[in-house]
PDB file of C-alpha atoms and ligand atoms in Angstrom:
ATOM      1  CA  UNK T  14      12.064   4.430  12.216  1.00  0.00           C
ATOM      2  CA  UNK T  15      12.726   4.478   8.496  1.00  0.00           C
ATOM      3  CA  UNK T  16      16.537   4.849   7.836  1.00  0.00           C
ATOM      4  CA  UNK T  17      17.942   7.375   5.716  1.00  0.00           C
ATOM      5  CA  UNK T  18      19.244   6.258   2.068  1.00  0.00           C
ATOM      6  CA  UNK T  19      22.738   7.809   2.072  1.00  0.00           C
ATOM      7  CA  UNK T  20      24.311   6.628  -1.302  1.00  0.00           C
ATOM      8  CA  UNK T  21      22.643   5.917  -4.604  1.00  0.00           C
ATOM      9  CA  UNK T  22      22.113   2.409  -5.595  1.00  0.00           C
ATOM     10  CA  UNK T  23      22.876   2.979  -9.210  1.00  0.00           C
ATOM     11  CA  UNK T  24      26.301   4.949  -9.051  1.00  0.00           C
ATOM     12  CA  UNK T  25      27.297   5.152  -5.449  1.00  0.00           C
ATOM     13  CA  UNK T  26      27.158   8.833  -5.021  1.00  0.00           C
ATOM     14  CA  UNK T  27      25.567  10.786  -2.152  1.00  0.00           C
ATOM     15  CA  UNK T  28      21.763  11.038  -2.052  1.00  0.00           C
ATOM     16  CA  UNK T  29      20.149  14.292  -1.474  1.00  0.00           C
ATOM     17  CA  UNK T  30      16.596  14.541   0.214  1.00  0.00           C
ATOM     18  CA  UNK T  31      14.475  16.937  -2.016  1.00  0.00           C
ATOM     19  CA  UNK T  32      10.914  17.117  -3.710  1.00  0.00           C
ATOM     20  CA  UNK T  33      11.599  16.063  -7.367  1.00  0.00           C
ATOM     21  CA  UNK T  34       9.880  18.347 -10.075  1.00  0.00           C
ATOM     22  CA  UNK T  35       6.143  17.287 -10.223  1.00  0.00           C
ATOM     23  CA  UNK T  36       6.028  15.524  -7.041  1.00  0.00           C
ATOM     24  CA  UNK T  37       4.593  16.303  -3.779  1.00  0.00           C
ATOM     25  CA  UNK T  38       6.863  14.648  -1.054  1.00  0.00           C
ATOM     26  CA  UNK T  39      10.596  14.372  -0.362  1.00  0.00           C
ATOM     27  CA  UNK T  40      12.666  11.700  -2.169  1.00  0.00           C
ATOM     28  CA  UNK T  41      16.073  10.431  -1.868  1.00  0.00           C
ATOM     29  CA  UNK T  42      17.651  11.879  -5.078  1.00  0.00           C
ATOM     30  CA  UNK T  43      21.167  11.047  -6.315  1.00  0.00           C
ATOM     31  CA  UNK T  44      23.196  14.155  -6.668  1.00  0.00           C
ATOM     32  CA  UNK T  45      25.336  12.799  -9.337  1.00  0.00           C
ATOM     33  CA  UNK T  46      23.088  10.747 -11.708  1.00  0.00           C
ATOM     34  CA  UNK T  47      19.555  11.980 -10.695  1.00  0.00           C
ATOM     35  CA  UNK T  48      18.086   8.646  -9.958  1.00  0.00           C
ATOM     36  CA  UNK T  49      15.000   9.179  -7.714  1.00  0.00           C
ATOM     37  CA  UNK T  50      14.936   6.216  -5.298  1.00  0.00           C
ATOM     38  CA  UNK T  51      11.281   5.284  -4.532  1.00  0.00           C
ATOM     39  CA  UNK T  52      10.775   3.597  -1.188  1.00  0.00           C
ATOM     40  CA  UNK T  53       7.582   1.896  -0.112  1.00  0.00           C
ATOM     41  CA  UNK T  54       6.400  -0.015   2.670  1.00  0.00           C
ATOM     42  CA  UNK T  55       7.641  -3.632   3.231  1.00  0.00           C
ATOM     43  CA  UNK T  56       5.000  -6.361   3.502  1.00  0.00           C
ATOM     44  CA  UNK T  57       5.445  -8.663   6.548  1.00  0.00           C
ATOM     45  CA  UNK T  58       3.149 -12.043   5.932  1.00  0.00           C
ATOM     46  CA  UNK T  59       2.362 -14.632   8.629  1.00  0.00           C
ATOM     47  CA  UNK T  60       0.041 -17.070   9.975  1.00  0.00           C
ATOM     48  CA  UNK T  61      -2.253 -17.501  12.933  1.00  0.00           C
ATOM     49  CA  UNK T  62      -2.047 -21.291  12.874  1.00  0.00           C
ATOM     50  CA  UNK T  63      -4.848 -23.119  14.564  1.00  0.00           C
ATOM     51  CA  UNK T  64      -5.266 -26.591  15.851  1.00  0.00           C
ATOM     52  CA  UNK T  65      -8.296 -27.190  18.033  1.00  0.00           C
ATOM     53  CA  UNK T  66      -8.645 -24.098  19.986  1.00  0.00           C
ATOM     54  CA  UNK T  67      -4.829 -23.506  20.315  1.00  0.00           C
ATOM     55  CA  UNK T  68      -2.635 -21.482  18.294  1.00  0.00           C
ATOM     56  CA  UNK T  69       0.839 -21.977  17.362  1.00  0.00           C
ATOM     57  CA  UNK T  70       3.634 -19.442  18.596  1.00  0.00           C
ATOM     58  CA  UNK T  71       7.316 -19.124  18.028  1.00  0.00           C
ATOM     59  CA  UNK T  72       9.938 -17.800  20.608  1.00  0.00           C
ATOM     60  CA  UNK T  73      12.437 -15.875  18.632  1.00  0.00           C
ATOM     61  CA  UNK T  74      16.179 -17.439  18.354  1.00  0.00           C
ATOM     62  CA  UNK T  75      17.201 -13.873  16.465  1.00  0.00           C
ATOM     63  CA  UNK T  76      17.459 -10.292  17.091  1.00  0.00           C
ATOM     64  CA  UNK T  77      15.267  -8.273  17.057  1.00  0.00           C
ATOM     65  CA  UNK T  78      13.327  -9.122  20.109  1.00  0.00           C
ATOM     66  CA  UNK T  79      15.310 -12.424  20.818  1.00  0.00           C
ATOM     67  CA  UNK T  80      13.700 -14.631  23.532  1.00  0.00           C
ATOM     68  CA  UNK T  81      10.223 -12.982  22.747  1.00  0.00           C
ATOM     69  CA  UNK T  82       7.010 -14.910  21.326  1.00  0.00           C
ATOM     70  CA  UNK T  83       5.424 -14.157  18.056  1.00  0.00           C
ATOM     71  CA  UNK T  84       3.245 -15.913  15.115  1.00  0.00           C
ATOM     72  CA  UNK T  85       5.261 -17.412  12.342  1.00  0.00           C
ATOM     73  CA  UNK T  86       5.940 -14.081  10.079  1.00  0.00           C
ATOM     74  CA  UNK T  87       8.313 -12.492   7.937  1.00  0.00           C
ATOM     75  CA  UNK T  88       9.339 -10.287   4.960  1.00  0.00           C
ATOM     76  CA  UNK T  89       7.374 -11.334   1.589  1.00  0.00           C
ATOM     77  CA  UNK T  90       9.863 -12.114  -1.023  1.00  0.00           C
ATOM     78  CA  UNK T  91      10.112 -10.968  -4.647  1.00  0.00           C
ATOM     79  CA  UNK T  92       8.033 -13.543  -6.843  1.00  0.00           C
ATOM     80  CA  UNK T  93       5.863 -15.166  -4.494  1.00  0.00           C
ATOM     81  CA  UNK T  94       2.276 -14.171  -3.087  1.00  0.00           C
ATOM     82  CA  UNK T  95       1.376 -13.068   0.334  1.00  0.00           C
ATOM     83  CA  UNK T  96      -0.371 -16.554   1.178  1.00  0.00           C
ATOM     84  CA  UNK T  97       2.742 -18.417  -0.318  1.00  0.00           C
ATOM     85  CA  UNK T  98       5.053 -16.357   2.030  1.00  0.00           C
ATOM     86  CA  UNK T  99       3.030 -16.854   5.171  1.00  0.00           C
ATOM     87  CA  UNK T 100       3.141 -20.485   4.616  1.00  0.00           C
ATOM     88  CA  UNK T 101       6.702 -20.276   3.912  1.00  0.00           C
ATOM     89  CA  UNK T 102       7.478 -18.395   6.907  1.00  0.00           C
ATOM     90  CA  UNK T 103       5.521 -20.849   8.812  1.00  0.00           C
ATOM     91  CA  UNK T 104       7.341 -23.919   7.333  1.00  0.00           C
ATOM     92  CA  UNK T 105      10.683 -22.101   7.984  1.00  0.00           C
ATOM     93  CA  UNK T 106      10.234 -20.828  11.467  1.00  0.00           C
ATOM     94  CA  UNK T 107       7.998 -23.465  13.066  1.00  0.00           C
ATOM     95  CA  UNK T 108       8.367 -26.521  10.591  1.00  0.00           C
ATOM     96  CA  UNK T 109       4.853 -26.663  10.143  1.00  0.00           C
ATOM     97  CA  UNK T 110       2.743 -27.310   6.995  1.00  0.00           C
ATOM     98  CA  UNK T 111      -0.328 -25.295   6.837  1.00  0.00           C
ATOM     99  CA  UNK T 112      -3.374 -24.994   4.783  1.00  0.00           C
ATOM    100  CA  UNK T 113      -4.261 -21.089   4.649  1.00  0.00           C
ATOM    101  CA  UNK T 114      -8.077 -20.663   5.694  1.00  0.00           C
ATOM    102  CA  UNK T 115      -8.961 -16.821   5.296  1.00  0.00           C
ATOM    103  CA  UNK T 116      -7.149 -13.467   5.656  1.00  0.00           C
ATOM    104  CA  UNK T 117      -7.339 -12.232   9.180  1.00  0.00           C
ATOM    105  CA  UNK T 118      -5.664  -9.159   9.664  1.00  0.00           C
ATOM    106  CA  UNK T 119      -4.081  -6.356   7.617  1.00  0.00           C
ATOM    107  CA  UNK T 120      -2.354  -3.772   9.959  1.00  0.00           C
ATOM    108  CA  UNK T 121      -0.424  -0.658   8.439  1.00  0.00           C
ATOM    109  CA  UNK T 122       2.654   0.718  10.566  1.00  0.00           C
ATOM    110  CA  UNK T 123       3.425   3.848   8.726  1.00  0.00           C
ATOM    111  CA  UNK T 124       6.004   4.803  11.333  1.00  0.00           C
ATOM    112  CA  UNK T 125       8.413   1.844  10.350  1.00  0.00           C
ATOM    113  CA  UNK T 126       6.945   1.508   6.783  1.00  0.00           C
ATOM    114  CA  UNK T 127       5.553  -2.019   7.326  1.00  0.00           C
ATOM    115  CA  UNK T 128       2.320  -3.374   6.591  1.00  0.00           C
ATOM    116  CA  UNK T 129       1.353  -6.756   8.207  1.00  0.00           C
ATOM    117  CA  UNK T 130      -0.715  -9.304   6.190  1.00  0.00           C
ATOM    118  CA  UNK T 131      -1.738 -12.080   8.636  1.00  0.00           C
ATOM    119  CA  UNK T 132      -3.899 -15.063   7.451  1.00  0.00           C
ATOM    120  CA  UNK T 133      -5.712 -17.834   9.700  1.00  0.00           C
ATOM    121  CA  UNK T 134      -4.177 -21.370   8.783  1.00  0.00           C
ATOM    122  CA  UNK T 135      -4.888 -24.977   9.822  1.00  0.00           C
ATOM    123  CA  UNK T 136      -2.209 -26.921  11.116  1.00  0.00           C
ATOM    124  CA  UNK T 137      -1.588 -29.969   8.609  1.00  0.00           C
ATOM    125  CA  UNK T 138      -0.227 -33.362   9.848  1.00  0.00           C
ATOM    126  CA  UNK T 139       0.015 -32.063  13.601  1.00  0.00           C
ATOM    127  CA  UNK T 140       3.904 -31.619  13.200  1.00  0.00           C
ATOM    128  CA  UNK T 141       5.969 -28.659  14.344  1.00  0.00           C
ATOM    129  CA  UNK T 142       9.065 -27.785  15.886  1.00  0.00           C
ATOM    130  CA  UNK T 143      11.637 -25.012  15.982  1.00  0.00           C
ATOM    131  CA  UNK T 144      13.289 -23.970  12.755  1.00  0.00           C
ATOM    132  CA  UNK T 145      16.543 -22.049  12.743  1.00  0.00           C
ATOM    133  CA  UNK T 146      15.320 -18.750  13.764  1.00  0.00           C
ATOM    134  CA  UNK T 147      12.990 -20.223  16.616  1.00  0.00           C
ATOM    135  CA  UNK T 148      14.030 -21.450  20.255  1.00  0.00           C
ATOM    136  CA  UNK T 149      10.959 -23.197  20.634  1.00  0.00           C
ATOM    137  CA  UNK T 150       7.588 -23.765  18.950  1.00  0.00           C
ATOM    138  CA  UNK T 151       4.458 -24.553  21.239  1.00  0.00           C
ATOM    139  CA  UNK T 152       0.688 -24.971  20.577  1.00  0.00           C
ATOM    140  CA  UNK T 153      -0.968 -22.784  23.136  1.00  0.00           C
ATOM    141  CA  UNK T 154      -4.454 -22.612  24.552  1.00  0.00           C
ATOM    142  CA  UNK T 155      -5.521 -18.845  24.375  1.00  0.00           C
ATOM    143  CA  UNK T 156      -5.312 -18.737  28.393  1.00  0.00           C
ATOM    144  CA  UNK T 157      -1.476 -19.551  28.057  1.00  0.00           C
ATOM    145  CA  UNK T 158      -0.295 -16.898  25.532  1.00  0.00           C
ATOM    146  CA  UNK T 159       2.571 -15.143  26.960  1.00  0.00           C
ATOM    147  CA  UNK T 160       0.993 -11.624  26.518  1.00  0.00           C
ATOM    148  CA  UNK T 161       3.769  -9.739  28.587  1.00  0.00           C
ATOM    149  CA  UNK T 162       6.436 -11.567  26.346  1.00  0.00           C
ATOM    150  CA  UNK T 163       5.289 -11.007  22.775  1.00  0.00           C
ATOM    151  CA  UNK T 164       7.921  -9.537  20.277  1.00  0.00           C
ATOM    152  CA  UNK T 165       5.725  -7.300  18.289  1.00  0.00           C
ATOM    153  CA  UNK T 166       2.755  -5.036  18.966  1.00  0.00           C
ATOM    154  CA  UNK T 167       1.142  -5.703  15.670  1.00  0.00           C
ATOM    155  CA  UNK T 168       1.352  -9.564  16.481  1.00  0.00           C
ATOM    156  CA  UNK T 169      -0.249  -8.693  20.085  1.00  0.00           C
ATOM    157  CA  UNK T 170      -3.115  -6.704  18.390  1.00  0.00           C
ATOM    158  CA  UNK T 171      -3.823  -9.721  16.166  1.00  0.00           C
ATOM    159  CA  UNK T 172      -3.621 -12.228  18.907  1.00  0.00           C
ATOM    160  CA  UNK T 173      -6.093 -10.213  21.076  1.00  0.00           C
ATOM    161  CA  UNK T 174      -8.564  -9.816  18.455  1.00  0.00           C
ATOM    162  CA  UNK T 175      -8.246 -13.544  17.727  1.00  0.00           C
ATOM    163  CA  UNK T 176      -8.668 -14.311  21.280  1.00  0.00           C
ATOM    164  CA  UNK T 177     -11.969 -12.174  21.050  1.00  0.00           C
ATOM    165  CA  UNK T 178     -13.134 -13.801  17.804  1.00  0.00           C
ATOM    166  CA  UNK T 179     -12.683 -17.353  19.334  1.00  0.00           C
ATOM    167  CA  UNK T 180     -14.837 -16.436  22.323  1.00  0.00           C
ATOM    168  CA  UNK T 181     -17.650 -15.041  20.195  1.00  0.00           C
ATOM    169  CA  UNK T 182     -17.287 -18.130  18.054  1.00  0.00           C
ATOM    170  CA  UNK T 183     -17.265 -15.426  14.948  1.00  0.00           C
ATOM    171  CA  UNK T 184     -13.922 -14.578  13.047  1.00  0.00           C
ATOM    172  CA  UNK T 185     -13.601 -11.342  11.545  1.00  0.00           C
ATOM    173  CA  UNK T 186     -11.096  -9.628   8.935  1.00  0.00           C
ATOM    174  CA  UNK T 187      -9.422  -7.018  10.705  1.00  0.00           C
ATOM    175  CA  UNK T 188      -7.961  -3.854   9.250  1.00  0.00           C
ATOM    176  CA  UNK T 189      -6.094  -0.857  10.947  1.00  0.00           C
ATOM    177  CA  UNK T 190      -3.059   0.957  11.788  1.00  0.00           C
ATOM    178  CA  UNK T 191      -0.698   0.715  14.656  1.00  0.00           C
ATOM    179  CA  UNK T 192       0.787   4.351  15.491  1.00  0.00           C
ATOM    180  CA  UNK T 193       3.119   5.275  17.973  1.00  0.00           C
ATOM    181  CA  UNK T 194       2.190   8.411  20.245  1.00  0.00           C
ATOM    182  CA  UNK T 195       4.028   9.723  23.244  1.00  0.00           C
ATOM    183  CA  UNK T 196       5.965   6.193  23.415  1.00  0.00           C
ATOM    184  CA  UNK T 197       2.534   4.363  23.617  1.00  0.00           C
ATOM    185  CA  UNK T 198       1.303   2.179  21.025  1.00  0.00           C
ATOM    186  CA  UNK T 199      -2.420   2.214  19.690  1.00  0.00           C
ATOM    187  CA  UNK T 200      -4.357   0.475  16.960  1.00  0.00           C
ATOM    188  CA  UNK T 201      -6.251   3.217  14.992  1.00  0.00           C
ATOM    189  CA  UNK T 202      -9.109   3.021  12.507  1.00  0.00           C
ATOM    190  CA  UNK T 203      -9.845  -0.433  13.395  1.00  0.00           C
ATOM    191  CA  UNK T 204     -12.546  -2.131  11.421  1.00  0.00           C
ATOM    192  CA  UNK T 205     -13.523  -5.969  11.689  1.00  0.00           C
ATOM    193  CA  UNK T 206     -15.834  -7.452   9.340  1.00  0.00           C
ATOM    194  CA  UNK T 207     -17.267 -10.732   9.925  1.00  0.00           C
ATOM    195  CA  UNK T 208     -15.932 -13.250   7.490  1.00  0.00           C
ATOM    196  CA  UNK T 209     -17.346 -16.644   8.119  1.00  0.00           C
ATOM    197  CA  UNK T 210     -18.089 -18.886  11.253  1.00  0.00           C
ATOM    198  CA  UNK T 211     -15.486 -20.109  13.796  1.00  0.00           C
ATOM    199  CA  UNK T 212     -14.836 -23.605  13.357  1.00  0.00           C
TER     200      UNK T 212
HETATM  201 ZN1   ZN S  10      23.499   8.120  -8.911  1.00  0.00          ZN
END
């Protein structure tokens, strides 16, 4: 869930939630100085790193979802591009240098205010290992992906589609929206467009 923003970041007084004049939705507005605090989704950037038919996965050393597996990914920083951020996260979490190959998935997750931008990438130099945020890092055959122990739903959808694309020897670029209804997740509005041949 998206947390409330109780205090004004300009003056420290309390915010109220109301629709500012001329706008169409509620915002956090400072009750003292009137500053409107616009809040927008955060970008999570990451890589599905390939080496032959195998994919690089990290087991998380930090919360949330410590002990669970994921692809290298994290919040995009100010001042960097999405591809640079995805490569940076891969170096930090998996000590792996990669070449970005193609965009792979863009999944919006409106209920937590995030958007995932996932790239296919090629492992360079064949070197990897656990960074400070990982317990272990492994190159896994698709059959060995721990589906029941993946940390994040968006990553699970990306890996499921990746394995499907691998089997079909045709990579696509996927877009969609991860929603949560009645405690269950679903990938809605999924579109997968071909984007080159599997290598
Ligand atoms: Zn204020």
